[in-house]
Coordinates of C-alpha atoms in Angstrom, one line a residue:
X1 CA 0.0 0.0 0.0
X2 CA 0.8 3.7 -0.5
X3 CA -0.2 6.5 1.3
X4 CA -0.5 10.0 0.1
X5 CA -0.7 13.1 1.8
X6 CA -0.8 16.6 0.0
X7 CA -0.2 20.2 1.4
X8 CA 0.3 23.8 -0.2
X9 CA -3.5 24.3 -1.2
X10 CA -4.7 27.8 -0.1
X11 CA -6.2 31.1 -1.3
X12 CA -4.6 33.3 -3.9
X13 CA -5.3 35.9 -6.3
X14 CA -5.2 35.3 -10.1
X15 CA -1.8 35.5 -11.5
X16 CA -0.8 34.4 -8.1
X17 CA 1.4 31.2 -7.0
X18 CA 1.2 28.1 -5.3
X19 CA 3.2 25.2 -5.1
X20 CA 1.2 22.1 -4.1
X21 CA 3.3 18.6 -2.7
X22 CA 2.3 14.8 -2.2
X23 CA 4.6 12.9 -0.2
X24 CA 4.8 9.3 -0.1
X25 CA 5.1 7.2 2.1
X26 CA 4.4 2.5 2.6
X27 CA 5.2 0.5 -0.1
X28 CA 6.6 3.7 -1.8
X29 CA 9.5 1.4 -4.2
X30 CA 6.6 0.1 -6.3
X31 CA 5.6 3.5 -7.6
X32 CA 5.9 4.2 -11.3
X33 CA 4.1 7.0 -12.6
X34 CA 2.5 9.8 -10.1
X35 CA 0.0 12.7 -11.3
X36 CA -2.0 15.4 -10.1
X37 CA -6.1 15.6 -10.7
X38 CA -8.0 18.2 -9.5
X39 CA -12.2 18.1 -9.2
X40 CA -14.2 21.5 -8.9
X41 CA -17.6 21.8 -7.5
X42 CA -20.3 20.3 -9.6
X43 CA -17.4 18.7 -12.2
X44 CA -15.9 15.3 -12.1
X45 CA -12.2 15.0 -11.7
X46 CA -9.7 15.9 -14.6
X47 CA -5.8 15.0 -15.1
X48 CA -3.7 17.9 -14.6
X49 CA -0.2 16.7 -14.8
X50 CA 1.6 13.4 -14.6
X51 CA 5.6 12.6 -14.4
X52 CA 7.0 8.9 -15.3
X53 CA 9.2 7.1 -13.0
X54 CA 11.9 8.6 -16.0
X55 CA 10.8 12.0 -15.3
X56 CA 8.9 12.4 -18.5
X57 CA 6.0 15.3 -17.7
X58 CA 3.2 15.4 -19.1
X59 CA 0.1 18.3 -18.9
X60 CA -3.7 18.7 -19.8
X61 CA -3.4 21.7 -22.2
X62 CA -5.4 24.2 -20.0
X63 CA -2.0 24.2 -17.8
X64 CA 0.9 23.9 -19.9
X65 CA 3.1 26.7 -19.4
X66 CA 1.7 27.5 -16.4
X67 CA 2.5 24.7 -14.1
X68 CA 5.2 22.4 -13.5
X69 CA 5.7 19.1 -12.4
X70 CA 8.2 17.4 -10.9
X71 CA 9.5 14.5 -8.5
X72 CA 12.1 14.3 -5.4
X73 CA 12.3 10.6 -5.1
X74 CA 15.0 10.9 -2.5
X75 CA 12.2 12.7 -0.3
X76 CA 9.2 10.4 -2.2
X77 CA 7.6 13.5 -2.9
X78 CA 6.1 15.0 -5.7
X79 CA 4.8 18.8 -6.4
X80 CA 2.9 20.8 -8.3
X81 CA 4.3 24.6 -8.6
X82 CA 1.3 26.4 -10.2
X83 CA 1.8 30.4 -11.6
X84 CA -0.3 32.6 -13.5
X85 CA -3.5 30.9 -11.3
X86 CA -6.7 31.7 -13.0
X87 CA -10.1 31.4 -11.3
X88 CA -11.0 28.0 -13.3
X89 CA -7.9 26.7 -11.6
X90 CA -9.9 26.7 -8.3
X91 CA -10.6 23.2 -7.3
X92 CA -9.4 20.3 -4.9
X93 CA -6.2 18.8 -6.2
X94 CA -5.1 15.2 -5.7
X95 CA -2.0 13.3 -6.1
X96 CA -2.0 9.9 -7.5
X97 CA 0.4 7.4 -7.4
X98 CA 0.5 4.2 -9.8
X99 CA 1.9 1.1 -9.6
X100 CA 1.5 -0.1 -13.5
X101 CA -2.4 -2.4 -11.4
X102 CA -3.3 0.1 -8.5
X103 CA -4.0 3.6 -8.1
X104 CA -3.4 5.7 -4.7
X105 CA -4.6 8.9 -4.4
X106 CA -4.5 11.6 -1.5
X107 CA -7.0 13.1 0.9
X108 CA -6.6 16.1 -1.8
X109 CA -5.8 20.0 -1.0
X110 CA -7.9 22.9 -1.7
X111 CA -6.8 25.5 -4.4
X112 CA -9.0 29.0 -4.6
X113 CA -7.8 31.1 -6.8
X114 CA -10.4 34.7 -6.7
X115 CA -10.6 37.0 -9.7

């Protein structure tokens, strides 16, 4: 099993930044590929971002440019640093974690961004 816990979710004006991480922490070896998702209210979860085991990133295209992935695996962490927030960026974000047969994901952090 994995467990994931994410910090760094707060209240911020647009154009603002945050930087959001997930840290690790069980059976933490068997994890391949992690991500971020977010889910704002009345909307089902999206993919925001993922990073390979190889460090290959990946973004949805409402996001690239604006945030950045990227992975510690010394500290089994993962963040999310997040610039030029917009309003539709406001949501709860989650971290995933995926083992090439299970998913983890997080208790999830909440992101407000106000216009």
């Amino acid at each position: 099993q994995v467990q994931l816990v994410e910090s760094g979710g707060g209240l911020v004006q647009a154009g603002g930044s945050l930087r959001l991480s997930c840290v690790a922490s069980g059976s933490t070896f068997s994890i391949k590929h992690m991500a971020w998702y977010r889910q704002a209210p009345g909307k089902q979860r999206e993919w925001v971002a993922a990073i390979t085991s190889s460090t290959s990133t990946f973004y949805e295209d409402s996001v690239k440019g604006r945030f950045t992935i990227s992975r510690d695996n010394a500290k089994n962490t993962v963040y999310l640093q997040m610039n030029s927030l917009k309003p539709e960026d406001t949501a709860v974000y989650y971290c995933n974690a995926n083992d090439y047969v299970r998913d983890f994901w997080g208790q999830g952090t909440q992101v407000t961004v106000s216009s």
